[in-house]
PDB file of C-alpha atoms in Angstrom:
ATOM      1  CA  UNK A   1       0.000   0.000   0.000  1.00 52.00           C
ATOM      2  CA  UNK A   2       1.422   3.482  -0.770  1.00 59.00           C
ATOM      3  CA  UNK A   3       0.591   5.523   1.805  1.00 56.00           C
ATOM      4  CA  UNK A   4       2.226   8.892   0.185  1.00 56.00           C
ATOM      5  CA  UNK A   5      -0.090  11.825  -1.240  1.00 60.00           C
ATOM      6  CA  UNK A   6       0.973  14.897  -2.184  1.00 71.00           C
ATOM      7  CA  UNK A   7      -1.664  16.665  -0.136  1.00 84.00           C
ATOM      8  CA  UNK A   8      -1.564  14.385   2.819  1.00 88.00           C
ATOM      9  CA  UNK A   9       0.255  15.638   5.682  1.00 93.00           C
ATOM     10  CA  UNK A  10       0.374  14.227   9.536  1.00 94.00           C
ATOM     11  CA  UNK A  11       1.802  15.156  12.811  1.00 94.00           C
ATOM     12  CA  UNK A  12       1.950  12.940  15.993  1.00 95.00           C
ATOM     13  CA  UNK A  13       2.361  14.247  19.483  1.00 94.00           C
ATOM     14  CA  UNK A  14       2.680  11.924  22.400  1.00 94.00           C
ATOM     15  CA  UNK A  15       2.969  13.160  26.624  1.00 92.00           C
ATOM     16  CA  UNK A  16       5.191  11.060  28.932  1.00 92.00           C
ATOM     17  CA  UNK A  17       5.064  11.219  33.157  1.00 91.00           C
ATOM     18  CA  UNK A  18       8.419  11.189  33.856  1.00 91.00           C
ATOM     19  CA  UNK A  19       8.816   8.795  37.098  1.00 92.00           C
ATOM     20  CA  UNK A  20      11.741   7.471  39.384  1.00 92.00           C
ATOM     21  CA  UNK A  21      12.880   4.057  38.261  1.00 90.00           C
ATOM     22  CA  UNK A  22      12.299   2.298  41.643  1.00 91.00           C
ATOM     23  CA  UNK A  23       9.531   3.846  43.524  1.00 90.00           C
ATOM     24  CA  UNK A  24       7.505   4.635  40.096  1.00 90.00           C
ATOM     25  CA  UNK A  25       6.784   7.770  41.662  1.00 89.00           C
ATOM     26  CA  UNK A  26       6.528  10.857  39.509  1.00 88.00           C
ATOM     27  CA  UNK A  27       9.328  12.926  39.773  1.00 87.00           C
ATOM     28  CA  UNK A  28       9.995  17.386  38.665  1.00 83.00           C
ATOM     29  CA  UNK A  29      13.360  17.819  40.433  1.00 81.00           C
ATOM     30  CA  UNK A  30      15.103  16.648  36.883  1.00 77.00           C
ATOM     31  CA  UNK A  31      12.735  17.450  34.320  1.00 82.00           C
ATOM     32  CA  UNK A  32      14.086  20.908  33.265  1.00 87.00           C
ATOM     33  CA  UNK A  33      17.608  18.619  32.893  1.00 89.00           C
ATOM     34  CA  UNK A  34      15.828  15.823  31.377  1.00 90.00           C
ATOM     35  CA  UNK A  35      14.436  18.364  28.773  1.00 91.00           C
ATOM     36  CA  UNK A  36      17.683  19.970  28.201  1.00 92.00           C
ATOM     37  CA  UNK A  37      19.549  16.667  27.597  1.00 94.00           C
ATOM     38  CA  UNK A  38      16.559  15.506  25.186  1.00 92.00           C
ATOM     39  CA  UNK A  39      17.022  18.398  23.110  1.00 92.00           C
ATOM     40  CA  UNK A  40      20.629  18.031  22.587  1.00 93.00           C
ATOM     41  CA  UNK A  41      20.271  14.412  21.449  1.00 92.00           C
ATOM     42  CA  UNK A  42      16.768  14.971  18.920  1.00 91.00           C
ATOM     43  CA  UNK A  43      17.553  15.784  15.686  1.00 88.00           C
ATOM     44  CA  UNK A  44      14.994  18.639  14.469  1.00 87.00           C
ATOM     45  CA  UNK A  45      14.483  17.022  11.293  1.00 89.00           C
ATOM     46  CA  UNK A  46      12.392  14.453  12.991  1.00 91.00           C
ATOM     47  CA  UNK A  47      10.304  16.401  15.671  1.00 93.00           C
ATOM     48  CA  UNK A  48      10.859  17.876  19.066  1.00 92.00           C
ATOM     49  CA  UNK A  49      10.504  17.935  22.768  1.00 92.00           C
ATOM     50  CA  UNK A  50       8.696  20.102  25.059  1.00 88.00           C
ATOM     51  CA  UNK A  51       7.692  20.711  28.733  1.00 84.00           C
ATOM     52  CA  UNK A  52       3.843  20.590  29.536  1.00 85.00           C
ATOM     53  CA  UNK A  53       1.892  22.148  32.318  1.00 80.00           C
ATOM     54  CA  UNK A  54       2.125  19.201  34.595  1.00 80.00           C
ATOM     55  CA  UNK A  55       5.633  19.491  35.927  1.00 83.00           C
ATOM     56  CA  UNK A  56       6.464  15.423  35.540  1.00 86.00           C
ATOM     57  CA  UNK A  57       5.291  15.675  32.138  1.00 89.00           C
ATOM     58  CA  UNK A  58       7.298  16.049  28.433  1.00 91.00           C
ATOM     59  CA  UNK A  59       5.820  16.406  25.212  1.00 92.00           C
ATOM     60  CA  UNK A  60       7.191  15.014  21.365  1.00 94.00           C
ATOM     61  CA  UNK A  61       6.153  15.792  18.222  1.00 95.00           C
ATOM     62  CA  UNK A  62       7.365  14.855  14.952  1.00 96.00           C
ATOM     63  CA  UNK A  63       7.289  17.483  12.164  1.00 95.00           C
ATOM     64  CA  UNK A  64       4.557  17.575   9.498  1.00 95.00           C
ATOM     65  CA  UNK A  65       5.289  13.692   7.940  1.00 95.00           C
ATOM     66  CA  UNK A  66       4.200  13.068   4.393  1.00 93.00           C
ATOM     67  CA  UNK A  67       3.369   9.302   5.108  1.00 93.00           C
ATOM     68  CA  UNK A  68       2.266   7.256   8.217  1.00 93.00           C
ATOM     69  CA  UNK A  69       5.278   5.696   8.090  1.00 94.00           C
ATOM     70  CA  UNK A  70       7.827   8.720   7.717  1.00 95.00           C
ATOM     71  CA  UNK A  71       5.693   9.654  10.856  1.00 94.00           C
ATOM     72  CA  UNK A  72       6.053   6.289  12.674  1.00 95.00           C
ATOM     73  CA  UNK A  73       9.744   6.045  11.855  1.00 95.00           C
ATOM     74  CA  UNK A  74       9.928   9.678  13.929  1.00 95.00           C
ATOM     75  CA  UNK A  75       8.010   9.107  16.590  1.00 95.00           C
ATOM     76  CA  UNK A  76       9.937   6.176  17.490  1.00 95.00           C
ATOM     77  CA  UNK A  77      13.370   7.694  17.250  1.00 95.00           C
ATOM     78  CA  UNK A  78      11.587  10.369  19.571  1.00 95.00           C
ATOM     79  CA  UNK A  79      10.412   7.640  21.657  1.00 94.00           C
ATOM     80  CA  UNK A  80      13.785   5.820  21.878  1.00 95.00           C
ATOM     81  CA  UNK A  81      15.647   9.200  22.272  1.00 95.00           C
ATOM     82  CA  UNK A  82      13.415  10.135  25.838  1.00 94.00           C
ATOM     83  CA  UNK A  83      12.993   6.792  27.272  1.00 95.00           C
ATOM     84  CA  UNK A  84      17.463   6.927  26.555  1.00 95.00           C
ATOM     85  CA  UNK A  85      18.149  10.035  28.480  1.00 94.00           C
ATOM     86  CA  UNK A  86      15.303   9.793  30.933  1.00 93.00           C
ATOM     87  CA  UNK A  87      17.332   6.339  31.738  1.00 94.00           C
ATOM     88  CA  UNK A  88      20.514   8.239  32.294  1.00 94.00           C
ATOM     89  CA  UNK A  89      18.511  10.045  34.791  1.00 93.00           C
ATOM     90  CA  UNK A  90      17.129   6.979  36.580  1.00 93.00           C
ATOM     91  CA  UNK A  91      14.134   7.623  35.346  1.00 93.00           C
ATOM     92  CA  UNK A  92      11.386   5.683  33.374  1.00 92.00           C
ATOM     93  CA  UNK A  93       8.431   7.286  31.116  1.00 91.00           C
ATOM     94  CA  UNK A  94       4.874   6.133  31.718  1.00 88.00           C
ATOM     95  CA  UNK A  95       3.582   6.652  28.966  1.00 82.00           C
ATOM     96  CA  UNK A  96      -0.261   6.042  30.435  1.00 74.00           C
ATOM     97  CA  UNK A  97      -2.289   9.630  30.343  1.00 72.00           C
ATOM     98  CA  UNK A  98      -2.974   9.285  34.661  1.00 71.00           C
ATOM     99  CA  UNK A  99      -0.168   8.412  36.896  1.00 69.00           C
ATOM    100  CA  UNK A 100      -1.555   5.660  39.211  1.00 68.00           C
ATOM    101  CA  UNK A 101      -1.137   6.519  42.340  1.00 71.00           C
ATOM    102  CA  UNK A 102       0.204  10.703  42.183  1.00 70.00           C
ATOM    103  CA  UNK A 103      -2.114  12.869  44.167  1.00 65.00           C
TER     104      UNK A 103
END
């Protein structure tokens, strides 16, 4: 199946609770850092990284993609790239849209 058009366009964005890697709990004391190392290790080309309103919380989004699976391909380099340097940070992503058991 092609999926290329020339007027078809698509954008993903996905939001990830950043939480400690043993207690699961969610965690802002590194975020800003978490952020910061993110961005030095996306490439632009594919989409980007953001903070959100909840504190725990980063955003991705690819650029505009001209096929599902240019924009599949970038997500999950963006994907990779956070779960990567949130590691370095002992910390996981949940990638569930309610943390569990956070107040």
């Amino acid at each position: 199946m092609n999926d290329t058009r020339d007027d078809f366009t698509i954008g993903i964005v996905e939001e990830y609770l950043l939480v400690d890697s043993e207690s699961h709990d969610l965690v802002v004391d590194s975020t800003e850092r978490v952020l910061k190392d993110c961005e030095a290790a996306i490439d632009s080309g594919i989409g980007g990284v953001s903070p959100e309103f909840p504190r725990a919380q980063v955003e991705v989004g690819t650029t505009v993609c001209r096929s599902i699976s240019e924009s599949r391909s970038n997500l999950r380099t963006l994907r990779r790239a956070v779960a990567g340097v949130a590691e370095e940070h002992d910390r996981k992503m949940n990638t569930a849209s309610t943390h569990p058991f956070a107040n």
